[in-house]
Amino acid sequence: MNGHDVPADPDPAPQPDQYPVEWEADVVLRDGTTTHVRPIRPSDAAALQRFHMGQSERSTYLRFFANIERLSDRDLERFTVVDHSERVALVAVKRVGEDLREDIIGVARFDKVAPHEAEVAFNIADAEQGRGLGSVLLEHLAAAARERGVRRFSAEVLPQNGKMLAVFQEAGYVVSQHVDDGIVAVSVDLDPTDRSREVMADREHRAEARSMHGLLTARRVLLVGPGPTAAPGTVERLLAERVLAGALRDPGDGTFEVVGTAAPDDAVLPVPTAGERGGLPDDGGPVLVDQGEGRHGPHGHDGEHGHAHGHPHDAATAAELVEELVEELDDEAAAPPVRFRARIADVPGPVDLALLALPPHEAIAATAELERLGVRAVVVLSAGFAETGPDGLALQRDLLRTAHTAGMRVVGPATYGLLTTHAGHRLNASLAEVEPVAGSIGIFCQSAPTAVTLLATALRRGIGISSFVSAGHRADVSGNDLMQFWQDDPETSVVCLYLESIGNPRKFSRIARRLASVKPVVVVTAGRSGQVVPPGHAVRSTRAPRRTLDEMLRQSGVIHAENTHHLVDIAQLLANQPLPSGRRIGILASSAALTALVAEAVVSAGLVVADCSTFLPEDADDDLVESAVAALYAPDACDVVVAVHVPTVRPRVGTVSRAVARAAAASGRTTVASVLGLHGLAAELSAPDPADPDGPPLHVPAYSTPEDAVAAVGAVVGYARWRDADHGTVDRPAGVDPDRARAIVEGALAGDSVVDLDAETTARLLAAYGIELWPSRRVRTADEAVAAAHEIGWPVALKSTAESLRHRADLGGVRLDIGDEDELRDDVEQMRASLAAVLPVGDPGRATPGEDGTGADGPTGPAPFEVQRMADAGVACVVRSTEDQLFGPVVSFGLAGDAVDLLGDVSYGVPPLTDVDVATMVRSIRAAPRLFGYMGAPVADTAALEDLLARMSLMADELPELRSVELYPVVVAEHGAAVLGARVQVAGAQRADTLRRALPG
């Protein structure tokens, strides 16, 4: 992009241990394919030369401001030998050719020109432009630059290089540019902005949705089994035979190519078309289309100059071409939907999807062969990867690298497969022997046993599914990818996920929140904590409290189901009934006792029993039934109807069920039923749609028990209220200086070690986010205490610095509201005596007088006392933030004392938090009434408290190096909130969800 790179002297070679392997990443591009991004290596010189020589003159000129036909050895050394600090270069690579060599398809680099500024350059292969590769490389290069302390990119760009200018301008960063002597000078501020985050999330959504679209709309499928040498009964052979049996039974709207799995005796073997023979007849001899060099001459389809005219046999050649094309189309149309091949090499391309039932090493080798077929995704049915230990994990990573560098996504390993019922794209590429009916529910799960249960339950209830994916070990494709796709999928109205593990909760929360705003998302987690890590799942460990997951799901608008049964209960309601308009429940039961039982369930679910609730005796005639149903469905009578019909002595005749179904269809009121003998979707509980009488009927979902029906309604009512509510905005409070805060943190870091910030550094860091830490002074003697009180102002508090007595007034560790010198001196001596009696010998907080009268540790030891100016009376609170390896930052809030320490009365939030999230945190703890005038106490300044929580959330979100922050105590008075104590620990960043797009693995 600028011409200053070529003549510079090469830098010395970096040491091998400097190679930043953590910068390597697999990424999804705009078209849904994948590639691998990594730091450049000296061994890339040959690949870089091939890349350069493959560029057009225009591209070379735009990059170097000159037409350079070939890079010199000196240039190659400069470009490939970098120190990964002052000079950084990233390359995007893909594997090509029979030898599967890595070719470079894009290069991005920066060279520092000042402590916080670097000159940047990009070069994208001509054939790869338009796929979003430049945007991806900018994200990754910017992330690497921020790690190296770079805050600004500068570049010189030719005015005609509009694509590169667009990469900068559309990234969402703050960009400035001006023209100087015919060159556009561009400056890019690398600090993330709300706009840059939105741009990245939008690009991520479109790329991953496109990737899943290619997976779920596959038409040509390749199944690769273990081959004839595999012993009967091996797992791989059984997997392949199960998929093959399903394809032979019903191939859907696609075709299957089968390799390595024997054809049944009655299978029809294909006759290769002329196109598949590659122009060779059956005897292997040459095809003589013409005696001259016409259409198939040595210079291409149209001869040397690309034209058909001028040849003596033009007319005959054209006629032969048309005839051959017609024959090929006829052959293709007549070909069986399942065809068997001896080798992958015999399979004609293109192929959309490949299913592998092979041992690990063979699966990796087969994946490498699939690149030439244009395969978009690989479904690995077999196991033997990460669940077997470190060696298996290495094999799994090899599989991912092989697939991603060839542009393919991976489903699995150990997956149950996928299926879709989309019209025109119906496909069963799974182990399911019976396919579900078509519908509007999208289901994602991980392990195969869970898939069996979910599909069987859906089939038993008659619930329709739009698409289904089992991710197995979730090495690549995850629930996040499917949510991206389902958001835009018109065939899917309800999203269900069974998650045995969540690899990136922050990304999950971000995607789920956006999806839940337009479509309901129902989630079951393995264990209420979501902290189960099944074998084979590469998931970071977590120390976050169990309630963190619940809070993350609540913030995201996700319906957290208790189990699989509950999930399907909720899904069948969402898929077949409108969202409730409120929480008033009208009950229609078959006895007074049943009415009372259902009412109790309604109240327990946090709902309200409507006045129109009634019951019908078993002997009610048709007129009475119609009258009762009409009253229940009267305008504004209730928001939801729960119909329960359990006859005891008379047979069920369906009168009530049919009346309820008709009324529900006519009124559009949310309705559920529990009718003896009915479960799921039943004809008895269906009625024509008034808006489309000739279309499919509308169903009232049936439940096994009234409690199940009410539990489903309660969950859906909660979701409807969340969807209608104002979720607030993530505001940026005034007085925030993230650059100053980052400089403070970076100055305190010491590698990967955890560093406790001292009081002065802690105060400066908090001040950068507008949080004032009240000053205090550590002292050893009464004289020092008095001097400190005069300095900071009376009245003061005297506190012990002993760890076990911090904030413990009950053990003599705190004295409050000291108004003069005499009182302070007396308190110092009394506290000294109290601490000596409580603390063990040797504890520096004992403050036992030494020979010099200054304490056990003398004038240089730890000061045993702390003096601080008194804050106005108020409610003492504690605000904390912890950087968790899995969840990222987790902010917590509670009232100081026993409410937190003994009762666990704490609320949690996962940043970024909106103003509504912060207000909810304050009000959701059980002790919250103390902040709002409990028993006549003054009302605390909750606005100041919420502002403090918002600042803490923002700081934790923007500084992943903050391992832990504790503000304790925070005294919230009638006016203002005073932060009287703070502790901060910092360490190297380890967050999974960063400001660059990357696939797992």
Coordinates of C-alpha atoms in Angstrom, one line a residue, residues 424-837:
G424 CA -36.5 -27.8 -1.9
H425 CA -33.6 -28.6 0.5
R426 CA -35.0 -31.6 2.4
L427 CA -32.1 -33.7 3.6
N428 CA -31.4 -36.4 6.2
A429 CA -27.7 -36.5 6.7
S430 CA -28.0 -38.1 10.2
L431 CA -28.3 -41.4 12.0
A432 CA -32.0 -40.9 12.5
E433 CA -34.0 -43.8 11.1
V434 CA -37.3 -41.9 11.1
E435 CA -37.4 -38.3 10.1
P436 CA -39.5 -35.7 12.0
V437 CA -42.4 -33.9 10.3
A438 CA -41.7 -30.5 8.8
G439 CA -42.3 -27.5 11.0
S440 CA -40.9 -24.3 12.4
I441 CA -38.7 -25.4 15.3
G442 CA -34.9 -25.4 14.9
I443 CA -33.1 -27.7 17.3
F444 CA -29.4 -27.8 18.2
C445 CA -27.8 -30.3 20.6
Q446 CA -24.3 -31.8 21.1
S447 CA -24.0 -35.4 22.0
A448 CA -25.7 -38.2 19.9
P449 CA -27.7 -39.7 22.9
T450 CA -29.3 -36.3 23.5
A451 CA -30.1 -36.1 19.8
V452 CA -31.9 -39.5 20.0
T453 CA -34.0 -38.3 22.9
L454 CA -35.0 -34.9 21.3
L455 CA -35.9 -36.4 17.9
A456 CA -37.9 -39.2 19.5
T457 CA -39.8 -36.7 21.7
A458 CA -40.6 -34.4 18.8
L459 CA -41.8 -37.4 16.7
R460 CA -43.9 -38.8 19.5
R461 CA -45.7 -35.4 20.0
G462 CA -46.0 -34.7 16.3
I463 CA -44.0 -31.5 16.6
G464 CA -42.6 -30.1 13.4
I465 CA -38.9 -29.3 12.9
S466 CA -37.4 -27.0 10.4
S467 CA -33.8 -28.1 10.9
F468 CA -31.7 -30.1 13.4
V469 CA -28.0 -30.2 14.0
S470 CA -26.0 -32.3 16.5
A471 CA -22.6 -30.9 17.0
G472 CA -21.0 -33.8 18.9
H473 CA -17.9 -32.6 20.6
R474 CA -18.6 -29.1 19.2
A475 CA -15.0 -28.7 17.9
D476 CA -16.1 -26.1 15.3
V477 CA -19.8 -25.6 14.5
S478 CA -21.7 -24.6 17.7
G479 CA -25.0 -23.3 18.8
N480 CA -23.8 -19.8 18.2
D481 CA -23.5 -20.6 14.5
L482 CA -26.9 -22.0 14.3
M483 CA -28.4 -19.1 16.1
Q484 CA -26.8 -16.8 13.6
F485 CA -28.5 -18.8 10.8
W486 CA -31.9 -19.2 12.4
Q487 CA -32.2 -15.5 13.0
D488 CA -32.7 -14.9 9.3
D489 CA -34.3 -18.3 8.4
P490 CA -37.9 -17.8 7.4
E491 CA -38.6 -21.5 8.0
T492 CA -37.7 -21.3 11.7
S493 CA -39.8 -19.4 14.3
V494 CA -38.6 -21.1 17.5
V495 CA -35.0 -22.0 18.5
C496 CA -34.2 -24.8 20.9
L497 CA -30.7 -25.6 22.2
Y498 CA -29.5 -28.4 24.5
L499 CA -26.1 -27.3 25.7
E500 CA -23.8 -29.7 27.5
S501 CA -21.1 -27.0 27.5
I502 CA -20.8 -23.4 26.4
G503 CA -17.4 -22.6 24.9
N504 CA -17.8 -18.8 24.6
P505 CA -20.5 -17.5 26.9
R506 CA -19.9 -13.8 26.1
K507 CA -20.4 -14.5 22.4
F508 CA -23.4 -16.7 23.2
S509 CA -25.0 -13.9 25.2
R510 CA -24.4 -11.4 22.5
I511 CA -25.9 -13.5 19.7
A512 CA -28.8 -14.9 21.9
R513 CA -29.8 -11.4 23.0
R514 CA -30.1 -10.2 19.4
L515 CA -31.9 -13.4 18.3
A516 CA -34.3 -13.4 21.3
S517 CA -35.5 -10.0 20.3
V518 CA -37.2 -11.5 17.2
K519 CA -37.5 -15.2 17.9
P520 CA -37.8 -17.1 21.2
V521 CA -34.7 -19.1 22.3
V522 CA -35.2 -22.0 24.7
V523 CA -32.1 -23.5 26.3
V524 CA -31.4 -26.5 28.5
T525 CA -28.0 -26.7 30.1
A526 CA -26.4 -29.8 31.4
G527 CA -26.8 -29.2 35.1
R528 CA -28.2 -25.9 36.3
S529 CA -24.7 -24.4 36.6
G530 CA -23.8 -25.1 33.0
Q531 CA -20.4 -26.1 34.2
V532 CA -20.4 -29.7 33.1
V533 CA -17.5 -30.4 30.7
P534 CA -18.2 -33.7 28.9
P535 CA -15.2 -35.7 27.5
G536 CA -14.1 -34.3 24.2
H537 CA -15.3 -30.7 24.8
A538 CA -12.5 -28.2 24.8
V539 CA -13.9 -25.7 27.4
R540 CA -12.2 -23.4 29.7
S541 CA -12.6 -24.0 33.4
T542 CA -14.7 -21.5 35.5
R543 CA -14.9 -20.4 39.0
A544 CA -17.9 -18.2 38.5
P545 CA -20.8 -18.7 40.9
R546 CA -23.5 -21.1 39.8
R547 CA -26.0 -18.2 39.4
T548 CA -23.8 -16.5 36.8
L549 CA -25.2 -18.6 34.0
D550 CA -28.8 -17.9 35.1
E551 CA -28.1 -14.2 35.1
M552 CA -26.4 -14.3 31.7
L553 CA -29.4 -16.2 30.2
R554 CA -31.8 -13.8 31.8
Q555 CA -30.0 -10.7 30.4
S556 CA -30.1 -12.4 27.0
G557 CA -33.8 -13.0 27.0
V558 CA -33.3 -16.7 26.8
I559 CA -35.9 -19.1 28.3
H560 CA -33.9 -21.4 30.6
A561 CA -35.8 -24.8 30.6
E562 CA -35.3 -27.2 33.5
N563 CA -34.9 -30.3 31.3
T564 CA -35.6 -31.8 27.9
H565 CA -39.2 -32.5 28.8
H566 CA -39.7 -28.8 29.8
L567 CA -37.9 -27.6 26.7
V568 CA -40.2 -29.5 24.3
D569 CA -43.2 -28.4 26.4
I570 CA -42.2 -24.7 25.9
A571 CA -41.3 -25.2 22.2
Q572 CA -44.7 -26.8 21.3
L573 CA -46.5 -23.8 22.8
L574 CA -44.3 -21.2 21.1
A575 CA -44.5 -22.9 17.7
N576 CA -48.3 -23.2 17.7
Q577 CA -49.7 -20.3 19.7
P578 CA -49.2 -16.5 19.8
L579 CA -47.2 -14.9 22.5
P580 CA -49.4 -14.0 25.6
S581 CA -50.4 -10.4 25.9
G582 CA -50.3 -10.6 29.7
R583 CA -50.2 -12.9 32.7
R584 CA -53.9 -13.3 33.6
I585 CA -54.8 -16.9 33.3
G586 CA -58.3 -18.1 32.6
I587 CA -58.9 -21.7 33.8
L588 CA -61.5 -24.1 32.3
A589 CA -61.5 -27.4 34.2
S590 CA -63.7 -30.4 34.4
S591 CA -64.2 -30.2 38.2
A592 CA -63.9 -27.7 41.0
A593 CA -61.1 -29.6 42.5
L594 CA -59.1 -29.5 39.3
T595 CA -59.8 -25.7 39.1
A596 CA -58.3 -25.2 42.5
L597 CA -55.2 -27.3 41.7
V598 CA -54.6 -25.5 38.5
A599 CA -55.1 -22.1 40.2
E600 CA -52.4 -23.1 42.8
A601 CA -50.0 -23.9 39.9
V602 CA -50.8 -20.6 38.3
V603 CA -50.0 -18.6 41.4
S604 CA -46.8 -20.6 42.1
A605 CA -45.6 -19.7 38.6
G606 CA -46.0 -16.0 39.3
L607 CA -49.1 -15.6 37.3
V608 CA -52.6 -14.3 38.1
V609 CA -55.8 -16.3 38.1
A610 CA -58.5 -14.4 36.1
D611 CA -62.0 -13.9 37.4
C612 CA -63.5 -15.7 34.4
S613 CA -62.0 -19.0 35.5
T614 CA -64.7 -21.7 35.9
F615 CA -65.3 -25.4 35.6
L616 CA -67.7 -27.6 33.6
P617 CA -69.3 -30.7 35.1
E618 CA -68.8 -33.9 33.2
D619 CA -72.5 -34.0 32.2
A620 CA -72.4 -30.5 30.7
D621 CA -74.3 -30.3 27.4
D622 CA -73.1 -28.7 24.2
D623 CA -74.8 -25.4 24.9
L624 CA -73.3 -25.1 28.4
V625 CA -69.9 -25.9 27.0
E626 CA -70.2 -23.3 24.3
S627 CA -71.4 -20.7 26.8
A628 CA -68.5 -21.3 29.2
V629 CA -66.0 -21.2 26.4
A630 CA -67.4 -18.0 25.0
A631 CA -67.2 -16.3 28.4
L632 CA -63.6 -17.4 28.8
Y633 CA -62.7 -16.0 25.4
A634 CA -64.7 -12.8 25.8
P635 CA -62.7 -9.6 25.0
D636 CA -60.3 -8.7 27.8
A637 CA -61.5 -11.7 30.0
C638 CA -58.0 -13.0 30.3
D639 CA -54.7 -13.3 28.5
V640 CA -54.1 -17.0 28.4
V641 CA -56.6 -20.0 28.6
V642 CA -55.6 -23.2 30.4
A643 CA -58.1 -25.9 29.6
V644 CA -58.0 -29.1 31.7
H645 CA -60.4 -32.0 30.9
V646 CA -60.1 -35.2 32.9
P647 CA -63.3 -37.2 32.8
T648 CA -63.7 -39.7 35.6
V649 CA -66.8 -41.8 34.8
R650 CA -67.8 -40.8 31.3
P651 CA -65.7 -41.4 28.1
R652 CA -64.0 -38.4 26.5
V653 CA -66.1 -37.3 23.6
G654 CA -64.0 -34.3 22.5
T655 CA -66.8 -31.7 22.8
V656 CA -64.8 -29.5 25.1
S657 CA -61.5 -29.9 23.2
R658 CA -63.1 -29.0 19.9
A659 CA -64.9 -26.0 21.4
V660 CA -61.6 -24.7 22.9
A661 CA -59.7 -25.2 19.7
R662 CA -62.3 -23.3 17.7
A663 CA -62.4 -20.4 20.1
A664 CA -58.6 -20.2 20.3
A665 CA -58.3 -20.1 16.5
A666 CA -61.0 -17.5 16.2
S667 CA -59.8 -15.2 19.0
G668 CA -56.0 -15.6 18.7
R669 CA -55.7 -16.0 22.4
T670 CA -52.9 -18.1 23.8
T671 CA -54.3 -21.5 24.8
V672 CA -52.9 -24.7 26.2
A673 CA -54.7 -27.9 27.3
S674 CA -54.3 -30.9 29.4
V675 CA -56.7 -33.5 28.2
L676 CA -56.7 -37.1 29.3
G677 CA -55.2 -39.3 26.5
L678 CA -53.8 -36.4 24.4
H679 CA -50.2 -35.3 24.2
G680 CA -48.5 -32.9 21.8
L681 CA -50.4 -31.9 18.7
A682 CA -53.7 -33.8 18.3
A683 CA -56.5 -33.5 15.7
E684 CA -59.1 -33.2 18.5
L685 CA -57.4 -29.9 19.6
S686 CA -57.1 -28.4 16.1
A687 CA -59.3 -26.0 14.1
P688 CA -59.1 -24.2 10.7
D689 CA -57.2 -21.0 10.6
P690 CA -59.8 -18.2 10.0
A691 CA -57.3 -16.2 8.1
D692 CA -56.4 -19.2 5.8
P693 CA -59.2 -21.8 5.9
D694 CA -57.5 -23.9 3.2
G695 CA -54.2 -23.9 5.0
P696 CA -52.9 -26.1 7.8
P697 CA -55.0 -26.1 10.9
L698 CA -54.1 -24.3 14.1
H699 CA -53.3 -26.5 17.1
V700 CA -53.7 -26.1 20.8
P701 CA -50.8 -28.0 22.4
A702 CA -51.7 -30.7 24.8
Y703 CA -49.7 -31.6 28.0
S704 CA -49.5 -34.7 30.2
T705 CA -50.4 -32.7 33.3
P706 CA -51.9 -29.3 34.2
E707 CA -48.7 -28.5 36.0
D708 CA -46.7 -29.0 32.8
A709 CA -49.0 -26.8 30.9
V710 CA -48.8 -24.0 33.4
A711 CA -45.0 -24.3 33.7
A712 CA -44.8 -23.8 29.9
V713 CA -47.1 -20.8 30.1
G714 CA -45.1 -19.3 32.9
A715 CA -41.9 -19.5 30.9
V716 CA -43.5 -18.1 27.8
V717 CA -45.2 -15.2 29.7
G718 CA -41.8 -14.3 31.1
Y719 CA -40.3 -14.2 27.7
A720 CA -43.1 -12.1 26.3
R721 CA -42.7 -9.6 29.0
W722 CA -38.9 -9.5 28.4
R723 CA -39.5 -8.9 24.7
D724 CA -41.9 -6.1 25.3
A725 CA -39.7 -4.4 28.0
D726 CA -37.2 -1.6 27.5
H727 CA -33.8 -3.2 27.9
G728 CA -32.0 0.1 28.1
T729 CA -28.7 1.1 26.6
V730 CA -25.1 0.7 27.4
D731 CA -24.2 4.3 28.2
R732 CA -20.8 5.6 28.6
P733 CA -20.6 7.7 31.8
A734 CA -18.9 11.1 31.7
G735 CA -15.3 11.4 33.0
V736 CA -14.0 8.1 31.6
D737 CA -10.5 7.9 30.2
P738 CA -9.8 4.4 29.0
D739 CA -6.4 5.3 27.5
R740 CA -5.1 6.5 30.9
A741 CA -6.5 3.4 32.6
R742 CA -4.9 1.1 30.1
A743 CA -1.5 2.8 30.6
I744 CA -1.8 2.4 34.3
V745 CA -2.6 -1.3 34.0
E746 CA 0.1 -2.0 31.4
G747 CA 2.6 -0.2 33.6
A748 CA 1.7 -2.5 36.5
L749 CA 1.7 -5.8 34.7
A750 CA 4.5 -8.3 35.3
G751 CA 4.1 -11.0 32.7
D752 CA 1.4 -13.6 33.6
S753 CA 1.9 -13.1 37.3
V754 CA -1.0 -11.7 39.4
V755 CA -0.1 -8.2 40.7
D756 CA -1.8 -6.5 43.7
L757 CA -2.0 -2.8 43.0
D758 CA -0.9 -0.5 45.8
A759 CA -3.3 2.1 47.2
E760 CA -2.0 5.0 45.1
T761 CA -2.1 3.1 41.8
T762 CA -5.6 1.7 42.7
A763 CA -6.9 5.3 43.2
R764 CA -5.5 6.5 39.9
L765 CA -7.0 3.5 38.0
L766 CA -10.4 4.1 39.5
A767 CA -10.2 7.8 38.9
A768 CA -9.7 7.1 35.2
Y769 CA -13.2 5.7 35.2
G770 CA -14.7 8.5 37.3
I771 CA -14.7 6.5 40.6
E772 CA -13.3 8.5 43.5
L773 CA -11.6 6.4 46.2
W774 CA -11.7 8.2 49.5
P775 CA -8.2 8.8 50.8
S776 CA -6.9 7.1 53.9
R777 CA -3.6 7.0 55.7
R778 CA -1.8 4.0 57.3
V779 CA -0.3 4.8 60.7
R780 CA 1.6 3.1 63.5
T781 CA 1.3 5.4 66.4
A782 CA -1.3 7.7 68.0
D783 CA 0.7 10.8 67.0
E784 CA 0.7 9.6 63.3
A785 CA -3.0 9.0 63.6
V786 CA -3.7 12.5 64.9
A787 CA -1.5 14.0 62.1
A788 CA -3.4 12.0 59.5
A789 CA -6.8 13.1 60.9
H790 CA -5.7 16.8 60.7
E791 CA -4.6 16.2 57.1
I792 CA -7.8 14.5 55.8
G793 CA -10.4 16.1 58.0
W794 CA -12.4 15.3 61.1
P795 CA -14.4 13.3 62.1
V796 CA -12.5 10.1 61.2
A797 CA -12.7 6.3 61.4
L798 CA -9.9 4.2 62.8
K799 CA -9.5 0.7 61.2
S800 CA -7.2 -2.3 61.7
T801 CA -5.2 -3.3 58.6
A802 CA -5.2 -6.9 59.7
E803 CA -6.7 -9.1 57.0
S804 CA -8.9 -11.0 59.3
L805 CA -10.3 -7.9 61.0
R806 CA -11.0 -5.7 57.9
H807 CA -14.5 -4.1 58.5
R808 CA -15.0 -6.2 61.6
A809 CA -16.4 -3.7 64.2
D810 CA -17.7 -6.6 66.2
L811 CA -14.1 -7.8 66.9
G812 CA -12.7 -4.4 67.6
G813 CA -11.3 -3.8 64.2
V814 CA -13.2 -0.6 63.4
R815 CA -13.9 2.6 65.5
L816 CA -16.2 5.1 63.9
D817 CA -17.0 8.8 64.2
I818 CA -14.0 9.9 66.2
G819 CA -14.2 13.7 66.6
D820 CA -11.1 14.9 68.4
E821 CA -7.4 14.1 69.3
D822 CA -8.0 12.8 72.8
E823 CA -10.7 10.3 71.6
L824 CA -8.5 9.2 68.7
R825 CA -5.5 8.6 71.0
D826 CA -7.6 6.6 73.4
D827 CA -9.1 4.6 70.5
V828 CA -5.6 3.8 69.1
E829 CA -4.5 2.4 72.5
Q830 CA -7.7 0.5 73.1
M831 CA -7.6 -1.0 69.6
R832 CA -3.9 -2.0 70.1
A833 CA -4.9 -3.9 73.2
S834 CA -7.9 -5.5 71.6
L835 CA -6.0 -6.6 68.5
A836 CA -3.2 -8.2 70.7
A837 CA -5.9 -10.3 72.4

